Amino acid sequence: MMEKEGWIVPYLKENAKLFTIVVILGLLTAFSAAFLMFTSGFLISKAATRPENLLLIYVPIVAVRTFGILRAVSRYSEKLLSHHVILKILSEMRSRLYRTIEPRILKEGAGMKTGNLLGVMAEDIEYLQDVYVKTVFPSIIGVLLYAGAIGMLGSFSWPFAGIMALYGFVLVILFPIISLLMTRQTITKLKSRRSSQYSSLTDGIVGMGDWVFSGQQKTFLQRFEAEDLVICKEEHRRSTFVSYRNFMAQCVVGVIVCAMLIWTGNQSMEGDVARTLIAAFVLIVFPLTEAFLPLSDAISELPGYEDSINRLNELSVAPPSTINDDEENSGWSKSGISCIQVGYQSKDGQQILHGINLDLPQGTKLAILGPSGSGKTTLLKIFQGIYSPSEGSLTRNGIEHVGKETQSPSVSVLNQQPYLFDTSVLNNIRLGKPSATDEEVYEAAKTVHLHDFILSLPEGYQTSMQEAGMRFSGGERQRVALARLLLQDTSIVLLDEPTVGLDPETEQALVSTIFQVLEKKTIVWATHHLVGMKRMDHIVFMDEGRIAMEGKHEELLKTSDRYRKLYELDVPFQLKKESVSRIG
Amino acid sequence: MGKILFLLPNVKKVLLFLMLFTVLQGVATIMQAKWLAEVVTRLFEGEQIKQLSFIISIFLTAFITRHLIKLVLSKTIDHYAAQVASSLKKDALEKCFALGPRYAGKFGTGNLVTLFIDGAKQFRLYVALFLPKLAGMLVVPPLVLIYIWTLDRTSAIILLLTLPILIGFLALLGLAAKKKADKQWSTHRILSNHFVDSLRGLETLKYLGLSRKHARSIKEVSEKYRKSTMGTLRVAFLSSFALDFFTMLGIATVAVFLGLRLVEGEITLMPALTILILAPEIFLPVRELGNDYHATLNGQEAGRKLLEMIHTPDFQQEKAIVPQWSAQDKLAFHYLTVNHEGQEKNSLHRVSFSVKGKKKIGIVGESGSGKTTLIDVLGGFLEGDEGSIEINGEVMTHLKKTEWQKQLYYMPQHPHLFHDTLANNIRFYQPDASMEAVERAVEAAGLKEVVALLPNGLNEKIGEGGRELSGGQAKRVALARAFLEERSILLLDEPTAQLDVETEYEIKKKILPLFKDKLVFMATHRLHWMMEMDFILMLEKGEIVESGTHQELMARRGSYYHMVCLQMEGVS
């Protein structure tokens, strides 16, 4: 329900009470500042009449002190309370964003494959909290203060209050609106310029080597400088506008002061206003207008939030796909996967897989080879239950899955880049099974040959990943993920090219550990190298969504030229058997 | 704070100008207060408003003059800040390019881009805010105090006493807040990062089947974050509370004292009013400086980083003649050592070898053994700390020489594709190459089928935001560049790692013809390349432990042989 309401209004409604208190405190702050000057003006004017009885100025003396202290106190409470509200909203927004994104992750066409985009959204939310502090609160307080001040003045003289309302209108309404219109244009222009500068600079820095070798780095630097100059000019135009606007606003303040002088002068001549109030009325103008002046800047911040809000709204428009969460309860005995004529069509109508037939009884080790884009990853996602086959049938653990997307709890995945969370090493491993004891975690780490390495870290298992992340090489990261997998203890394990980017020695070592520790499980391994093919029960070579060839390593080596050629690249040197055994 | 400001060009001149104009502004402020007080006093004494129109108009003039000066000040400083920030940015970027990709890599691309764009912007804001406020603080309070002194000493003394208390409390509470923030920093960082961290790792959580349960932990951690932040804020806001409190108390005290002495007849209304109007002006600059302090911290830091980058020492200036590489030329390394600060890994230690003519040199070794560092030295991105490099008898410490780099083609592990058309990417080194030449290069690199599949052919936009190419295709684009460019020295860093075997096989077939008549250095883990090399350098922990041809090294049964066995063992 909240999905359609956007990212600002619902929170205003929900926290109406707290918002009201913040606004009241804000008003109290502004009123105390104003009345400090008012009562001070009155106090010294009254004193200047040299009253016989000191008690006559006793009340204003107390008032002056009270207002002075009240302002500081109410401002402090306002600031604290407004941050309290905002952080509360932030925490609600975070939960909501998470709930919106969570079901869609890994789904096809979710449009958010990269962790980076998600990071951007998280920052968007963080940024949105500024809307309240910088725009919403000051605007509401400013407008209410304006209404209050005019109302009070009206109790003395409605015509004059009308004139003042007009002047105030210029400061509180007119200038902010003009600013908003002006800055909206420049901000949009600036934003597109700046984002193009971002991408061209990134492009330049990543491709720095090419710029240097081509001897053209001057061209790049000049281009960047020219781009920068345009942005500078645009920013300059904006700051010039702000400077002139502020000056104009001050001129209006000057006029208000003069108007006040003339009105109070005339009123006191006619005896409608006591002469002791002249100073008070004139002095109150300054703190009041001071509260109005920031309104223009507050309102012109608005266009800056548009991008963040749009990004978040886009997310909310598409309804999250519903997934039924029926957990599979199956015994180990039946565990295994079998596909009969499985095909898969992506949402945009592209046929990615055609007629895949595979039968993997419990404990089978299957390797899937093939160039990127051949459908390896899609097949793995079907095994996992994230995609459901559009044709044919898939049986996992003895249960047939037709037409439903259910992430199977009996399947675990080791992918290319397992994420290491910003918490202790211990907790990172424990993610595989949150209820695991410390001993179980140590045991898992020992099994994947990580225990000694972890103990060598400054705080052992308690070392934070932030600190340790630098020391974890690609191979060690995979080992952390493998330890998680051990704790997870599922009957089927999918390996999605976990060794990409590792050097051959590390790859070797990791692959042997993987197969050693997952010996009894059903393994499906998508890979791009032929390392370890000998150990596999079955090898499938995918090409354009079909199984191009399959068999055991020895069979393929005999029957397929293609396979042999590739194998020779991975194993270029025919070593004499005895020399190997001597070393090994 | 603000030390780095004094390293900026012309900053003293600008500050002097600011101070001068601030003095003028201060005088206008005093005049405006004086005349306002005079109008009010004379109205109070019963004069007709009409008789006062002259004084009202000069009050208005003083008031407007004050803000006009402010306008001039803000325009001047905006201009200066923009100029300084963009020249700093420009110099730093130039330096960054001069020091090369190795230097840039230390920062990370993302950090550099953020520094150059956002950092420079924040620095600009810092200069624009800090300088005028510094001038304001130095000029306005003394000026106003002196004037008040001439009117009434008691008020001047009260205000004078309040000022140091104000500043003292500001510093004290700022320190306390900082201490508290420091103490909570690490928990605070984890809490505030938790959400971003969770989103980035959502895929992993999903694989682990934990993603749904994790929603609760998001809520809990956010609440913890709120509580811990509020704890810090309570202290942090105290400093602005103290500012407000003492300002208001100061003004209130002055008002009360003035009132009491007015009753006694020790002072008249006009000076009393003037003082009351002027009192807030004394505190204004201090409060503004305090309010902006936190807002400008990032800018200060960014400025420091930019300046540091500009002052990073460049490579040594050397005059050495590098010839157009031919079969007679000779390159030699003599005990070359490259140290990476505090890092044993990736350093080079007393590396010596020599190459004559157009040989093919393979560089092998484990990860972290210094292969990439050696390639970087050869590319002229790194300077030797000890030892020397010699070309035909000329001695130098680095190869960052235009004549060297101009005849060299470097193919990194991940070639960068610029956001441009495919054709322009291929002719990046030779923007005026003809379309026919580009097509020949496409053919040679085996990109023809790829081009045929693109809707716009060679004019298809690729790179960031354009059509995405696979790793193998990107390699082919880099290869096409090399074919078009025909340079005589080739540097390759893992040209076929990370590719699936089949693509690797295809690309190797295309790379081999490129080697003809060139000096080639190739760092790789993939040993099948070694058959094509004339000479192999085996690195271990930054040292060359073995060198020779593949056959020689195999016969020697040393480190190289051992590595080969290790790799073959798993597969054969």
XYZ file of N, CA, C and O in Angstrom, chain B residues 284-357:
296
model
N 28.085 37.489 16.014
C 27.681 36.877 14.745
C 28.819 36.125 14.030
O 28.653 34.961 13.656
N 29.993 36.778 13.836
C 31.064 36.073 13.104
C 31.510 34.787 13.801
O 31.751 33.776 13.143
N 31.591 34.825 15.139
C 32.030 33.636 15.866
C 31.018 32.518 15.678
O 31.370 31.356 15.423
N 29.734 32.867 15.766
C 28.697 31.845 15.610
C 28.718 31.263 14.212
O 28.574 30.059 14.024
N 28.869 32.123 13.237
C 28.889 31.632 11.854
C 30.061 30.676 11.634
O 29.924 29.626 11.025
N 31.209 31.062 12.163
C 32.391 30.216 12.021
C 32.148 28.863 12.673
O 32.495 27.821 12.132
N 31.536 28.886 13.847
C 31.245 27.644 14.555
C 30.260 26.778 13.792
O 30.427 25.576 13.674
N 29.205 27.420 13.230
C 28.182 26.655 12.505
C 28.738 26.008 11.252
O 28.355 24.912 10.888
N 29.647 26.720 10.578
C 30.158 26.204 9.310
C 31.322 25.250 9.492
O 31.729 24.590 8.557
N 31.836 25.198 10.710
C 33.064 24.438 10.913
C 32.943 23.008 10.396
O 33.764 22.538 9.610
N 31.874 22.327 10.812
C 31.731 20.921 10.415
C 31.461 20.782 8.924
O 31.891 19.835 8.298
N 30.722 21.790 8.396
C 30.384 21.725 6.973
C 31.629 21.817 6.093
O 31.643 21.349 4.965
N 32.684 22.431 6.637
C 33.843 22.676 5.784
C 34.973 21.670 5.996
O 35.979 21.726 5.318
N 34.784 20.750 6.959
C 35.868 19.792 7.246
C 36.260 18.967 6.020
O 37.440 18.789 5.729
N 35.227 18.498 5.285
C 35.512 17.671 4.112
C 36.302 18.442 3.067
O 37.202 17.913 2.437
N 35.910 19.709 2.880
C 36.586 20.536 1.893
C 38.050 20.734 2.255
O 38.939 20.703 1.393
N 38.284 20.923 3.543
C 39.655 21.113 4.018
C 40.492 19.878 3.702
O 41.599 19.968 3.186
N 39.893 18.717 3.987
C 40.580 17.455 3.762
C 40.868 17.257 2.267
O 41.967 16.865 1.875
N 39.859 17.576 1.444
C 40.034 17.418 -0.006
C 41.157 18.319 -0.504
O 41.996 17.907 -1.309
N 41.189 19.554 -0.013
C 42.237 20.487 -0.411
C 43.613 19.965 -0.031
O 44.568 20.044 -0.811
N 43.688 19.397 1.159
C 44.969 18.849 1.610
C 45.426 17.736 0.670
O 46.584 17.680 0.257
N 44.494 16.874 0.300
C 44.849 15.760 -0.579
C 45.306 16.256 -1.950
O 46.274 15.751 -2.504
N 44.578 17.244 -2.475
C 44.938 17.773 -3.796
C 46.333 18.386 -3.759
O 47.158 18.148 -4.640
N 46.594 19.170 -2.716
C 47.910 19.804 -2.603
C 49.011 18.760 -2.466
O 50.081 18.888 -3.055
N 48.697 17.725 -1.679
C 49.677 16.662 -1.487
C 50.021 16.019 -2.833
O 51.180 15.755 -3.134
N 48.973 15.829 -3.633
C 49.188 15.215 -4.937
C 50.070 16.104 -5.806
O 51.004 15.638 -6.456
N 49.776 17.398 -5.772
C 50.563 18.326 -6.590
C 52.026 18.322 -6.158
O 52.933 18.406 -6.977
N 52.250 18.171 -4.852
C 53.625 18.230 -4.354
C 54.337 16.878 -4.342
O 55.457 16.776 -3.851
N 53.671 15.834 -4.849
C 54.355 14.543 -4.974
C 55.523 14.708 -5.950
O 55.345 15.253 -7.033
N 56.700 14.253 -5.557
C 57.830 14.442 -6.468
C 57.644 13.644 -7.759
O 57.168 12.510 -7.737
N 57.987 14.248 -8.846
C 57.896 13.616 -10.157
C 59.074 12.655 -10.343
O 59.964 12.611 -9.510
N 59.052 11.918 -11.429
C 60.200 11.066 -11.742
C 61.416 11.959 -11.949
O 61.290 13.131 -12.277
N 62.584 11.379 -11.779
C 63.812 12.163 -11.986
C 63.906 12.674 -13.420
O 63.568 11.963 -14.358
N 64.354 13.904 -13.520
C 64.551 14.455 -14.866
C 65.860 13.904 -15.419
O 66.905 14.066 -14.812
N 65.765 13.242 -16.543
C 66.980 12.688 -17.123
C 66.985 12.965 -18.613
O 65.930 12.945 -19.249
N 68.172 13.175 -19.119
C 68.264 13.294 -20.574
C 68.924 12.034 -21.085
O 70.059 11.735 -20.759
N 68.168 11.277 -21.820
C 68.742 10.063 -22.380
C 68.107 9.841 -23.734
O 66.916 10.083 -23.910
N 68.930 9.409 -24.663
C 68.400 9.197 -26.015
C 67.938 7.764 -26.146
O 68.677 6.824 -25.869
N 66.654 7.617 -26.486
C 66.122 6.276 -26.710
C 65.967 6.105 -28.216
O 65.289 6.898 -28.865
N 66.610 5.083 -28.771
C 66.557 4.917 -30.234
C 65.254 4.283 -30.687
O 64.527 3.709 -29.883
N 64.957 4.390 -31.963
C 63.883 3.614 -32.572
C 64.362 2.160 -32.527
O 65.435 1.846 -33.060
N 63.603 1.298 -31.862
C 64.118 -0.033 -31.530
C 64.438 -0.863 -32.776
O 63.613 -0.997 -33.667
N 65.662 -1.381 -32.835
C 66.044 -2.230 -33.974
C 66.783 -3.451 -33.444
O 66.975 -3.591 -32.235
N 67.188 -4.316 -34.330
C 67.834 -5.564 -33.925
C 69.160 -5.328 -33.210
O 69.649 -6.188 -32.485
N 69.749 -4.124 -33.383
C 71.046 -3.864 -32.757
C 70.940 -3.273 -31.354
O 71.914 -3.229 -30.634
N 69.735 -2.766 -30.992
C 69.639 -2.050 -29.718
C 69.619 -3.011 -28.541
O 69.178 -4.149 -28.641
N 70.104 -2.455 -27.420
C 70.237 -3.316 -26.248
C 69.665 -2.636 -25.006
O 69.958 -1.471 -24.721
N 68.822 -3.392 -24.293
C 68.244 -2.906 -23.032
C 68.776 -3.777 -21.904
O 68.805 -5.000 -22.028
N 69.222 -3.118 -20.824
C 69.722 -3.921 -19.703
C 69.255 -3.331 -18.391
O 69.166 -2.116 -18.231
N 68.910 -4.207 -17.444
C 68.601 -3.794 -16.068
C 69.797 -4.177 -15.212
O 70.292 -5.297 -15.325
N 70.254 -3.229 -14.384
C 71.367 -3.558 -13.476
C 70.915 -3.420 -12.036
O 70.708 -2.308 -11.564
N 70.759 -4.525 -11.369
C 70.414 -4.532 -9.937
C 69.279 -3.580 -9.613
O 69.339 -2.826 -8.647
N 68.259 -3.583 -10.440
C 67.165 -2.639 -10.233
C 66.284 -3.079 -9.060
O 65.869 -4.234 -8.973
N 66.036 -2.134 -8.162
C 65.211 -2.420 -6.991
C 64.052 -1.438 -6.944
O 64.244 -0.239 -7.125
N 62.850 -1.958 -6.751
C 61.678 -1.094 -6.558
C 61.018 -1.511 -5.254
O 60.648 -2.663 -5.077
N 60.906 -0.551 -4.324
C 60.273 -0.859 -3.040
C 58.882 -0.260 -3.004
O 58.692 0.880 -3.390
N 57.938 -1.051 -2.535
C 56.616 -0.494 -2.269
C 56.539 -0.262 -0.784
O 56.861 -1.156 -0.014
N 56.098 0.924 -0.431
C 56.089 1.301 0.986
C 55.450 0.224 1.858
O 54.312 -0.150 1.659
N 56.231 -0.221 2.808
C 55.728 -1.146 3.810
C 55.158 -2.433 3.237
O 54.322 -3.072 3.855
N 55.543 -2.787 2.062
C 54.959 -3.972 1.459
C 56.045 -4.820 0.835
O 56.753 -4.375 -0.074
N 56.159 -6.006 1.356
C 57.156 -6.916 0.813
C 56.704 -7.374 -0.565
O 57.471 -7.454 -1.509
N 55.372 -7.628 -0.668
C 54.796 -8.145 -1.909
C 54.980 -7.172 -3.061
O 54.984 -5.959 -2.862
N 55.105 -7.713 -4.234
C 55.142 -6.933 -5.468
C 56.368 -6.054 -5.659
O 56.471 -5.332 -6.632
N 57.300 -6.083 -4.713
C 58.497 -5.283 -4.914
C 59.450 -6.014 -5.866
O 59.262 -7.195 -6.154
N 60.436 -5.289 -6.361
C 61.485 -5.926 -7.148
C 62.786 -5.776 -6.381
O 63.053 -4.746 -5.778
N 63.607 -6.797 -6.435
C 64.829 -6.739 -5.660
C 66.035 -7.103 -6.535
O 66.161 -8.230 -6.982
N 66.886 -6.128 -6.768
C 68.135 -6.331 -7.509
C 67.932 -7.197 -8.755
O 68.517 -8.270 -8.904
N 67.079 -6.677 -9.633
C 66.772 -7.417 -10.851
C 67.752 -7.039 -11.958
O 67.947 -5.861 -12.238
N 68.417 -8.021 -12.536
C 69.350 -7.762 -13.639
C 69.051 -8.689 -14.796
O 68.839 -9.882 -14.598
N 69.005 -8.152 -15.997
C 68.914 -8.979 -17.201
C 69.204 -8.069 -18.384
O 69.246 -6.835 -18.232
N 69.453 -8.643 -19.535
C 69.637 -7.787 -20.694
C 69.030 -8.438 -21.927
O 68.933 -9.658 -22.022
N 68.556 -7.588 -22.828
C 67.900 -8.046 -24.049
C 68.496 -7.303 -25.217
O 68.682 -6.087 -25.153
N 68.783 -8.035 -26.285
C 69.264 -7.359 -27.476
C 68.304 -7.633 -28.621
O 67.869 -8.771 -28.813
N 67.939 -6.593 -29.328
C 67.103 -6.740 -30.509
C 65.674 -7.098 -30.183
O 65.152 -6.712 -29.140
